[in-house]
Short mmCIF file of C-alpha atoms and ligand atoms in Angstrom, two decimals:
data_model
loop_
_atom_site.label_atom_id
_atom_site.label_comp_id
_atom_site.label_asym_id
_atom_site.label_seq_id
_atom_site.Cartn_x
_atom_site.Cartn_y
_atom_site.Cartn_z
CA MET Q 1 294.44 -136.00 -94.58
CA SER Q 2 292.40 -136.60 -97.76
CA LYS Q 3 292.69 -139.90 -99.60
CA ILE Q 4 295.69 -140.16 -101.96
CA ASN Q 5 295.01 -141.30 -105.50
CA ALA Q 6 297.80 -142.19 -107.93
CA ALA Q 7 297.54 -139.92 -110.97
CA ILE Q 8 299.46 -139.84 -114.21
CA THR Q 9 300.98 -136.36 -114.45
CA ALA Q 10 303.24 -136.68 -117.52
CA VAL Q 11 303.70 -138.87 -120.59
CA GLY Q 12 306.61 -139.50 -122.98
CA ALA Q 13 307.23 -141.83 -125.91
CA TYR Q 14 309.74 -142.96 -128.51
CA VAL Q 15 309.60 -145.12 -131.63
CA PRO Q 16 312.61 -145.84 -133.85
CA GLU Q 17 312.76 -144.24 -137.31
CA ASP Q 18 312.90 -147.36 -139.50
CA VAL Q 19 309.49 -148.42 -140.83
CA LEU Q 20 308.59 -152.01 -141.78
CA THR Q 21 305.50 -151.89 -143.99
CA ASN Q 22 303.14 -154.69 -144.99
CA LYS Q 23 304.46 -154.34 -148.54
CA MET Q 24 308.02 -154.97 -147.32
CA LEU Q 25 306.83 -158.08 -145.45
CA GLU Q 26 305.38 -159.39 -148.72
CA ASP Q 27 309.00 -159.80 -149.91
CA MET Q 28 310.02 -161.63 -146.73
CA VAL Q 29 307.22 -164.18 -146.13
CA GLU Q 30 304.14 -165.45 -147.95
CA THR Q 31 301.64 -162.80 -146.94
CA ASN Q 32 299.94 -159.73 -148.33
CA ASP Q 33 298.84 -156.27 -147.26
CA GLU Q 34 295.14 -157.11 -147.60
CA TRP Q 35 295.39 -160.17 -145.27
CA ILE Q 36 297.41 -158.34 -142.62
CA THR Q 37 295.17 -155.25 -142.69
CA SER Q 38 291.88 -157.13 -142.54
CA ARG Q 39 293.01 -159.69 -139.92
CA THR Q 40 294.95 -157.36 -137.60
CA GLY Q 41 294.49 -153.69 -138.54
CA ILE Q 42 298.27 -153.25 -138.86
CA LYS Q 43 299.78 -151.33 -141.80
CA GLU Q 44 303.34 -150.76 -140.54
CA ARG Q 45 305.62 -151.06 -137.51
CA ARG Q 46 308.87 -149.48 -136.33
CA ILE Q 47 312.12 -151.43 -136.05
CA LEU Q 48 315.25 -150.56 -134.07
CA LYS Q 49 317.80 -151.67 -136.65
CA ASP Q 50 321.04 -150.74 -134.87
CA PRO Q 51 322.37 -154.12 -133.62
CA ASN Q 52 324.30 -152.37 -130.85
CA LYS Q 53 321.18 -150.89 -129.24
CA GLY Q 54 318.88 -152.81 -126.95
CA THR Q 55 315.54 -152.09 -125.27
CA SER Q 56 317.20 -149.71 -122.80
CA TYR Q 57 317.85 -147.31 -125.69
CA LEU Q 58 314.11 -147.12 -126.43
CA GLY Q 59 313.22 -146.71 -122.75
CA ILE Q 60 315.80 -143.98 -122.18
CA LYS Q 61 314.51 -142.04 -125.20
CA ALA Q 62 310.90 -142.26 -123.96
CA ALA Q 63 311.88 -141.20 -120.43
CA GLU Q 64 313.95 -138.30 -121.79
CA ASN Q 65 310.96 -137.20 -123.85
CA LEU Q 66 308.81 -137.19 -120.68
CA ILE Q 67 311.46 -135.28 -118.69
CA GLU Q 68 311.85 -132.67 -121.44
CA LYS Q 69 308.08 -132.17 -121.83
CA SER Q 70 307.21 -132.05 -118.13
CA GLY Q 71 310.31 -130.40 -116.69
CA VAL Q 72 310.42 -132.97 -113.87
CA ASP Q 73 313.81 -133.13 -112.14
CA PRO Q 74 315.04 -136.74 -112.57
CA GLN Q 75 316.80 -136.48 -109.21
CA GLU Q 76 313.37 -136.24 -107.54
CA ILE Q 77 312.17 -139.57 -108.96
CA ASP Q 78 311.90 -142.20 -106.18
CA LEU Q 79 311.37 -145.33 -108.23
CA VAL Q 80 311.77 -146.43 -111.87
CA LEU Q 81 309.70 -149.45 -112.95
CA PHE Q 82 310.60 -150.96 -116.31
CA GLY Q 83 308.06 -153.23 -118.03
CA THR Q 84 309.64 -155.35 -120.75
CA VAL Q 85 309.86 -158.86 -122.21
CA THR Q 86 313.10 -157.98 -124.01
CA PRO Q 87 315.52 -156.81 -121.31
CA ASP Q 88 318.98 -155.80 -122.54
CA MET Q 89 320.34 -158.93 -120.81
CA PRO Q 90 318.68 -161.81 -118.89
CA VAL Q 91 320.61 -160.74 -115.77
CA ALA Q 92 321.35 -157.12 -114.80
CA ALA Q 93 318.10 -155.19 -114.43
CA THR Q 94 317.56 -152.98 -117.49
CA ALA Q 95 315.73 -150.59 -115.16
CA ALA Q 96 318.93 -149.87 -113.23
CA TYR Q 97 320.84 -148.91 -116.37
CA VAL Q 98 317.97 -146.76 -117.64
CA ALA Q 99 317.52 -144.96 -114.29
CA THR Q 100 321.21 -144.07 -114.16
CA GLN Q 101 321.29 -142.91 -117.78
CA ILE Q 102 318.34 -140.54 -117.34
CA GLY Q 103 319.82 -139.04 -114.17
CA ALA Q 104 317.36 -140.65 -111.73
CA VAL Q 105 320.30 -141.07 -109.37
CA ASN Q 106 318.22 -141.03 -106.18
CA ALA Q 107 315.79 -143.68 -107.41
CA TYR Q 108 315.89 -147.43 -107.06
CA SER Q 109 314.55 -149.47 -109.94
CA TYR Q 110 313.53 -152.87 -111.18
CA ASP Q 111 312.11 -154.72 -114.18
CA LEU Q 112 308.55 -156.05 -114.40
CA GLN Q 113 307.52 -158.89 -116.72
CA ALA Q 114 303.95 -159.96 -117.42
CA ALA Q 115 304.17 -160.31 -121.23
CA CYS Q 116 301.77 -157.91 -122.99
CA SER Q 117 300.24 -156.99 -119.61
CA SER Q 118 303.58 -155.73 -118.21
CA PHE Q 119 302.61 -152.08 -118.44
CA LEU Q 120 299.07 -152.60 -117.11
CA PHE Q 121 300.32 -154.58 -114.11
CA GLY Q 122 303.05 -151.95 -113.65
CA MET Q 123 300.30 -149.31 -113.39
CA SER Q 124 298.91 -151.25 -110.45
CA THR Q 125 302.35 -151.48 -108.77
CA ALA Q 126 303.11 -147.79 -109.32
CA SER Q 127 299.67 -146.78 -108.03
CA ALA Q 128 300.00 -148.88 -104.88
CA TYR Q 129 303.33 -147.26 -103.98
CA ILE Q 130 301.86 -143.77 -104.46
CA GLU Q 131 298.57 -144.49 -102.64
CA SER Q 132 300.41 -145.93 -99.63
CA GLY Q 133 302.25 -142.62 -99.30
CA ARG Q 134 305.61 -144.36 -99.51
CA TYR Q 135 306.81 -142.62 -102.69
CA ARG Q 136 305.86 -139.38 -104.43
CA LYS Q 137 307.31 -139.82 -107.94
CA VAL Q 138 307.23 -143.18 -109.70
CA LEU Q 139 308.32 -143.42 -113.32
CA LEU Q 140 306.79 -146.37 -115.19
CA ILE Q 141 308.38 -147.22 -118.54
CA GLY Q 142 307.10 -149.83 -121.01
CA ALA Q 143 309.59 -150.72 -123.73
CA ASP Q 144 310.26 -153.60 -126.08
CA LYS Q 145 312.61 -154.38 -128.93
CA MET Q 146 310.35 -157.13 -130.24
CA SER Q 147 312.42 -157.40 -133.43
CA SER Q 148 315.16 -159.04 -131.31
CA ILE Q 149 312.94 -162.08 -130.54
CA ILE Q 150 310.93 -162.38 -133.77
CA ASP Q 151 311.66 -164.88 -136.55
CA TYR Q 152 311.24 -162.93 -139.78
CA LYS Q 153 310.62 -166.22 -141.59
CA ASP Q 154 307.52 -166.96 -139.45
CA ARG Q 155 304.50 -165.23 -140.97
CA ALA Q 156 302.36 -166.09 -137.93
CA THR Q 157 304.36 -163.66 -135.76
CA CYS Q 158 306.53 -161.34 -137.86
CA ILE Q 159 303.56 -159.41 -139.24
CA ILE Q 160 302.32 -158.50 -135.77
CA PHE Q 161 305.13 -157.08 -133.64
CA GLY Q 162 307.11 -153.84 -133.62
CA ASP Q 163 309.53 -151.89 -131.43
CA GLY Q 164 308.72 -148.89 -129.24
CA ALA Q 165 308.63 -147.34 -125.77
CA GLY Q 166 306.51 -145.13 -123.59
CA ALA Q 167 306.83 -143.63 -120.12
CA VAL Q 168 304.42 -142.15 -117.57
CA LEU Q 169 304.98 -140.39 -114.27
CA PHE Q 170 302.76 -141.25 -111.28
CA GLU Q 171 302.26 -138.68 -108.50
CA PRO Q 172 299.81 -138.26 -105.59
CA ASN Q 173 296.49 -136.56 -106.31
CA HIS Q 174 294.11 -135.21 -103.67
CA GLU Q 175 291.17 -134.36 -105.98
CA GLY Q 176 290.08 -137.97 -106.46
CA LEU Q 177 291.72 -138.20 -109.91
CA GLY Q 178 293.95 -141.06 -111.10
CA HIS Q 179 293.66 -144.77 -110.26
CA GLN Q 180 290.10 -145.76 -109.24
CA ASP Q 181 289.77 -149.53 -109.51
CA GLU Q 182 291.39 -152.57 -111.09
CA LEU Q 183 290.66 -156.17 -112.02
CA LEU Q 184 293.84 -158.08 -112.86
CA ARG Q 185 293.99 -161.80 -113.66
CA THR Q 186 296.35 -164.61 -114.70
CA ASP Q 187 295.94 -168.21 -115.84
CA GLY Q 188 298.96 -170.48 -116.25
CA ILE Q 189 297.28 -172.69 -118.84
CA GLY Q 190 298.26 -170.00 -121.33
CA ARG Q 191 301.96 -170.64 -121.45
CA GLU Q 192 301.74 -173.34 -124.11
CA PHE Q 193 300.11 -170.97 -126.59
CA LEU Q 194 302.37 -167.92 -126.47
CA LYS Q 195 305.97 -168.37 -125.43
CA ILE Q 196 309.69 -168.32 -126.08
CA GLU Q 197 310.53 -171.89 -125.32
CA ALA Q 198 314.30 -171.74 -124.86
CA GLY Q 199 316.74 -169.48 -123.09
CA GLY Q 200 315.21 -169.79 -119.62
CA SER Q 201 315.85 -172.23 -116.76
CA LEU Q 202 313.53 -174.88 -118.20
CA LEU Q 203 315.36 -175.13 -121.49
CA PRO Q 204 318.71 -173.36 -121.32
CA PRO Q 205 320.30 -172.20 -124.57
CA SER Q 206 322.18 -174.80 -126.58
CA GLU Q 207 323.23 -175.35 -130.18
CA GLU Q 208 320.13 -177.48 -130.59
CA THR Q 209 317.70 -174.85 -129.29
CA VAL Q 210 319.22 -172.30 -131.65
CA ARG Q 211 318.99 -174.73 -134.56
CA ASN Q 212 315.31 -175.31 -133.72
CA ASN Q 213 314.52 -171.56 -133.61
CA GLN Q 214 313.35 -171.92 -130.00
CA HIS Q 215 314.63 -168.46 -129.05
CA TYR Q 216 311.94 -166.80 -131.09
CA VAL Q 217 308.35 -166.02 -130.11
CA PHE Q 218 305.93 -168.85 -130.81
CA GLN Q 219 302.22 -168.09 -130.91
CA ASP Q 220 299.17 -170.25 -131.50
CA GLY Q 221 297.32 -167.20 -132.75
CA LYS Q 222 293.85 -168.72 -133.00
CA THR Q 223 293.83 -169.93 -129.37
CA VAL Q 224 295.32 -166.72 -128.00
CA PHE Q 225 292.79 -164.73 -130.01
CA LYS Q 226 289.86 -166.63 -128.48
CA PHE Q 227 291.09 -166.13 -124.90
CA ALA Q 228 291.98 -162.49 -125.55
CA VAL Q 229 288.59 -161.58 -127.01
CA SER Q 230 286.54 -163.07 -124.19
CA ASN Q 231 288.80 -162.22 -121.24
CA MET Q 232 289.59 -158.61 -122.13
CA ALA Q 233 285.94 -157.88 -122.79
CA ASP Q 234 284.88 -159.67 -119.56
CA VAL Q 235 287.12 -157.68 -117.20
CA SER Q 236 286.35 -154.39 -118.94
CA GLU Q 237 282.61 -155.01 -118.66
CA LYS Q 238 282.95 -156.09 -115.01
CA ILE Q 239 284.95 -153.04 -114.00
CA MET Q 240 282.31 -150.81 -115.58
CA LEU Q 241 279.50 -152.63 -113.80
CA ARG Q 242 281.03 -152.47 -110.35
CA ASN Q 243 281.79 -148.74 -110.78
CA GLN Q 244 278.30 -148.02 -112.17
CA LEU Q 245 279.76 -146.81 -115.47
CA SER Q 246 277.66 -146.94 -118.63
CA GLY Q 247 279.09 -146.71 -122.14
CA ASP Q 248 278.24 -143.01 -122.05
CA ASP Q 249 280.25 -142.47 -118.85
CA VAL Q 250 283.47 -143.88 -120.29
CA ASN Q 251 285.39 -141.30 -122.30
CA TRP Q 252 288.21 -143.51 -123.60
CA LEU Q 253 289.16 -147.16 -123.99
CA VAL Q 254 292.95 -147.52 -123.80
CA ALA Q 255 293.43 -151.12 -124.91
CA HIS Q 256 296.53 -153.17 -125.67
CA GLN Q 257 297.17 -153.01 -129.41
CA ALA Q 258 297.46 -156.69 -130.39
CA ASN Q 259 294.71 -157.00 -132.98
CA LYS Q 260 292.08 -154.47 -134.04
CA ARG Q 261 289.42 -157.18 -133.96
CA ILE Q 262 290.13 -157.89 -130.27
CA ILE Q 263 289.88 -154.18 -129.44
CA ASP Q 264 286.63 -153.85 -131.43
CA ALA Q 265 285.11 -156.83 -129.58
CA THR Q 266 286.00 -155.23 -126.22
CA SER Q 267 284.58 -151.82 -127.12
CA LYS Q 268 281.42 -153.44 -128.47
CA ARG Q 269 280.86 -155.28 -125.17
CA MET Q 270 281.43 -151.98 -123.33
CA LYS Q 271 278.87 -150.32 -125.67
CA LEU Q 272 281.37 -147.65 -126.65
CA ASP Q 273 281.25 -145.42 -129.65
CA ASP Q 274 284.24 -145.99 -132.04
CA THR Q 275 285.37 -142.39 -131.48
CA LYS Q 276 286.19 -143.27 -127.85
CA VAL Q 277 288.59 -146.07 -128.75
CA LEU Q 278 292.25 -145.06 -128.82
CA MET Q 279 293.92 -146.78 -131.77
CA ASN Q 280 297.42 -146.65 -133.26
CA ILE Q 281 297.97 -150.33 -134.10
CA GLN Q 282 297.98 -149.37 -137.79
CA ARG Q 283 301.26 -147.47 -137.30
CA TYR Q 284 303.17 -149.47 -134.67
CA GLY Q 285 301.74 -153.02 -134.60
CA ASN Q 286 302.01 -154.80 -131.26
CA THR Q 287 304.84 -153.23 -129.24
CA THR Q 288 304.05 -155.45 -126.21
CA SER Q 289 304.95 -153.40 -123.09
CA ALA Q 290 304.78 -150.09 -124.95
CA THR Q 291 301.27 -150.13 -126.46
CA LEU Q 292 299.41 -148.37 -123.61
CA PRO Q 293 301.84 -145.47 -123.04
CA LEU Q 294 302.23 -145.00 -126.81
CA LEU Q 295 298.46 -144.52 -127.00
CA LEU Q 296 298.52 -141.99 -124.14
CA SER Q 297 301.28 -140.10 -125.89
CA ASP Q 298 299.54 -140.04 -129.28
CA TYR Q 299 296.19 -138.94 -127.78
CA GLU Q 300 297.50 -136.80 -124.90
CA LYS Q 301 296.08 -133.55 -126.30
CA GLN Q 302 292.56 -135.02 -126.52
CA LEU Q 303 292.51 -136.35 -122.95
CA LYS Q 304 290.83 -133.89 -120.56
CA LYS Q 305 291.01 -133.54 -116.78
CA GLY Q 306 288.32 -135.71 -115.19
CA ASP Q 307 287.89 -138.01 -118.23
CA ASN Q 308 287.07 -141.63 -117.42
CA LEU Q 309 289.58 -144.03 -118.98
CA VAL Q 310 289.37 -147.81 -119.03
CA PHE Q 311 292.73 -149.49 -119.64
CA ALA Q 312 292.71 -153.13 -120.79
CA ALA Q 313 295.33 -155.66 -121.83
CA PHE Q 314 295.83 -159.33 -122.56
CA GLY Q 315 299.10 -161.23 -122.94
CA GLY Q 316 301.17 -164.38 -122.61
CA GLY Q 317 300.96 -166.40 -119.44
CA PHE Q 318 298.02 -165.77 -119.73
CA THR Q 319 297.91 -162.35 -118.09
CA TRP Q 320 295.13 -159.82 -118.48
CA GLY Q 321 293.11 -157.15 -116.78
CA SER Q 322 291.41 -153.81 -116.73
CA ILE Q 323 292.05 -150.57 -114.80
CA TYR Q 324 289.58 -147.72 -114.32
CA PHE Q 325 291.39 -144.40 -114.19
CA LYS Q 326 290.45 -140.70 -114.12
CA TRP Q 327 292.71 -138.46 -116.19
CA ALA Q 328 294.29 -135.66 -114.15
CA TYR Q 329 295.39 -132.87 -116.48
CA ASN Q 330 294.78 -130.89 -119.67
CA SER Q 331 297.81 -130.53 -121.94
O1 UT7 U 1 299.64 -159.45 -127.55
C1 UT7 U 1 299.59 -160.71 -126.94
C2 UT7 U 1 298.37 -161.44 -127.29
N1 UT7 U 1 298.33 -161.78 -128.70
C3 UT7 U 1 297.21 -161.64 -129.37
O2 UT7 U 1 296.25 -161.14 -128.84
C4 UT7 U 1 297.17 -162.15 -130.79
C5 UT7 U 1 295.96 -163.02 -130.98
N2 UT7 U 1 295.86 -163.65 -132.29
C6 UT7 U 1 295.67 -162.94 -133.42
O3 UT7 U 1 295.69 -161.73 -133.43
C7 UT7 U 1 295.33 -163.70 -134.69
O4 UT7 U 1 295.08 -165.03 -134.36
C8 UT7 U 1 296.42 -163.64 -135.79
C9 UT7 U 1 296.49 -162.24 -136.37
C10 UT7 U 1 297.78 -164.03 -135.20
C11 UT7 U 1 296.07 -164.59 -136.92
O5 UT7 U 1 294.77 -164.30 -137.42
P1 UT7 U 1 293.64 -165.42 -137.58
O6 UT7 U 1 292.48 -164.78 -138.18
O7 UT7 U 1 293.49 -166.09 -136.24
O8 UT7 U 1 294.30 -166.37 -138.63
P2 UT7 U 1 294.57 -167.95 -138.53
O9 UT7 U 1 295.78 -168.21 -137.72
O10 UT7 U 1 293.29 -168.63 -138.16
O11 UT7 U 1 294.87 -168.28 -140.03
C12 UT7 U 1 293.87 -168.15 -141.06
C13 UT7 U 1 294.49 -168.49 -142.40
C14 UT7 U 1 295.28 -169.79 -142.38
O12 UT7 U 1 295.12 -170.40 -143.66
P3 UT7 U 1 294.05 -171.60 -143.86
O13 UT7 U 1 294.47 -172.66 -142.92
O14 UT7 U 1 292.69 -171.00 -143.52
O15 UT7 U 1 294.20 -171.95 -145.32
C15 UT7 U 1 296.69 -169.36 -142.21
O16 UT7 U 1 297.62 -170.28 -142.73
O17 UT7 U 1 295.44 -167.48 -142.74
C16 UT7 U 1 296.73 -168.06 -142.98
N3 UT7 U 1 297.75 -167.14 -142.50
C17 UT7 U 1 298.25 -166.14 -143.25
N4 UT7 U 1 297.99 -165.73 -144.50
C18 UT7 U 1 298.65 -164.65 -144.94
C19 UT7 U 1 298.33 -167.10 -141.27
N5 UT7 U 1 299.20 -166.07 -141.21
C20 UT7 U 1 299.17 -165.47 -142.41
C21 UT7 U 1 299.83 -164.34 -142.95
N6 UT7 U 1 299.54 -163.98 -144.21
N7 UT7 U 1 300.73 -163.63 -142.24
#
């Protein structure tokens, strides 16, 4: 039997309708469009305003979009992986609710959390299950309602994040397309610089933690920026080297959308032309677990069978990495 590779065979996405522009943020905190655009590349983000809808709503919509586009029978899905930092509830896997709602009644499911690297690490998990031959259809969803954990009085964070979701289907491929190689890393020193301090086992919720705004995202942006720039570029360069890929060989960089300057630094190190860098940060901001599949969805028509993709991400923890992937279909 020929070697099994794990290929992406379908993509879906969803972003909520409500738009939060830089101009609107100018009325909420002391900031301005020029600062946000030049420092981050972001012009607007989407916000799920309905207080009765959680992250599962976004994930279900993205999965339904994939099912409608691809015609896959949800009953044939073996496993649903759900990358998120904003589960509907701390306990009760959001994945289980989502799988049931989309009709994946024969699947089992679980949540995956690695901050902004949740989707990238989920790609590794999904690929391993497919390559081992254990499962034939793995649905990986990345979804976050970041607006539920952002303090809209904190200009250091509220200008960056947005809500959204994306989904991809992994299936076996016998032509050598799909997952090729990966370099995934973590370093626990990072947790002081990007975190939600309260609400977990270390600091359970109390009146005091709420009063101190400790349930919102805190980020020491400067420090995270420094680590993100060097680490994301390092792993992307290394994965190219060990697969004998030059800048010319790589067709697309699919990088986590946290800051345009971080993405530019990575593509520069990889010696990539700007036209090969997938970018939609200007429209969605940082959607955490959803950035990579949202890029695939936006650029799906331009991706061609056999194209070399380098995925890269960096996030809280710290967590980061790079995956070399060959695209498997023309749409
Ligand atoms: O996705 C997970 C990983 N996260 C990341 O990769 C994010 C990494 N960090 C970043 O993207 C950037 O650090 C930020 C976009 C968060 C901030 O950009 P920066 O260029 O690092 O700005 P800074 O924090 O060094 O602040 C520069 C100046 C400061 O003023 P002074 O001290 O120079 O007078 C800030 O007070 O900009 C000020 N500032 C702002 N001004 C207008 C900070 N936030 C704002 C703001 N609007 N929203």
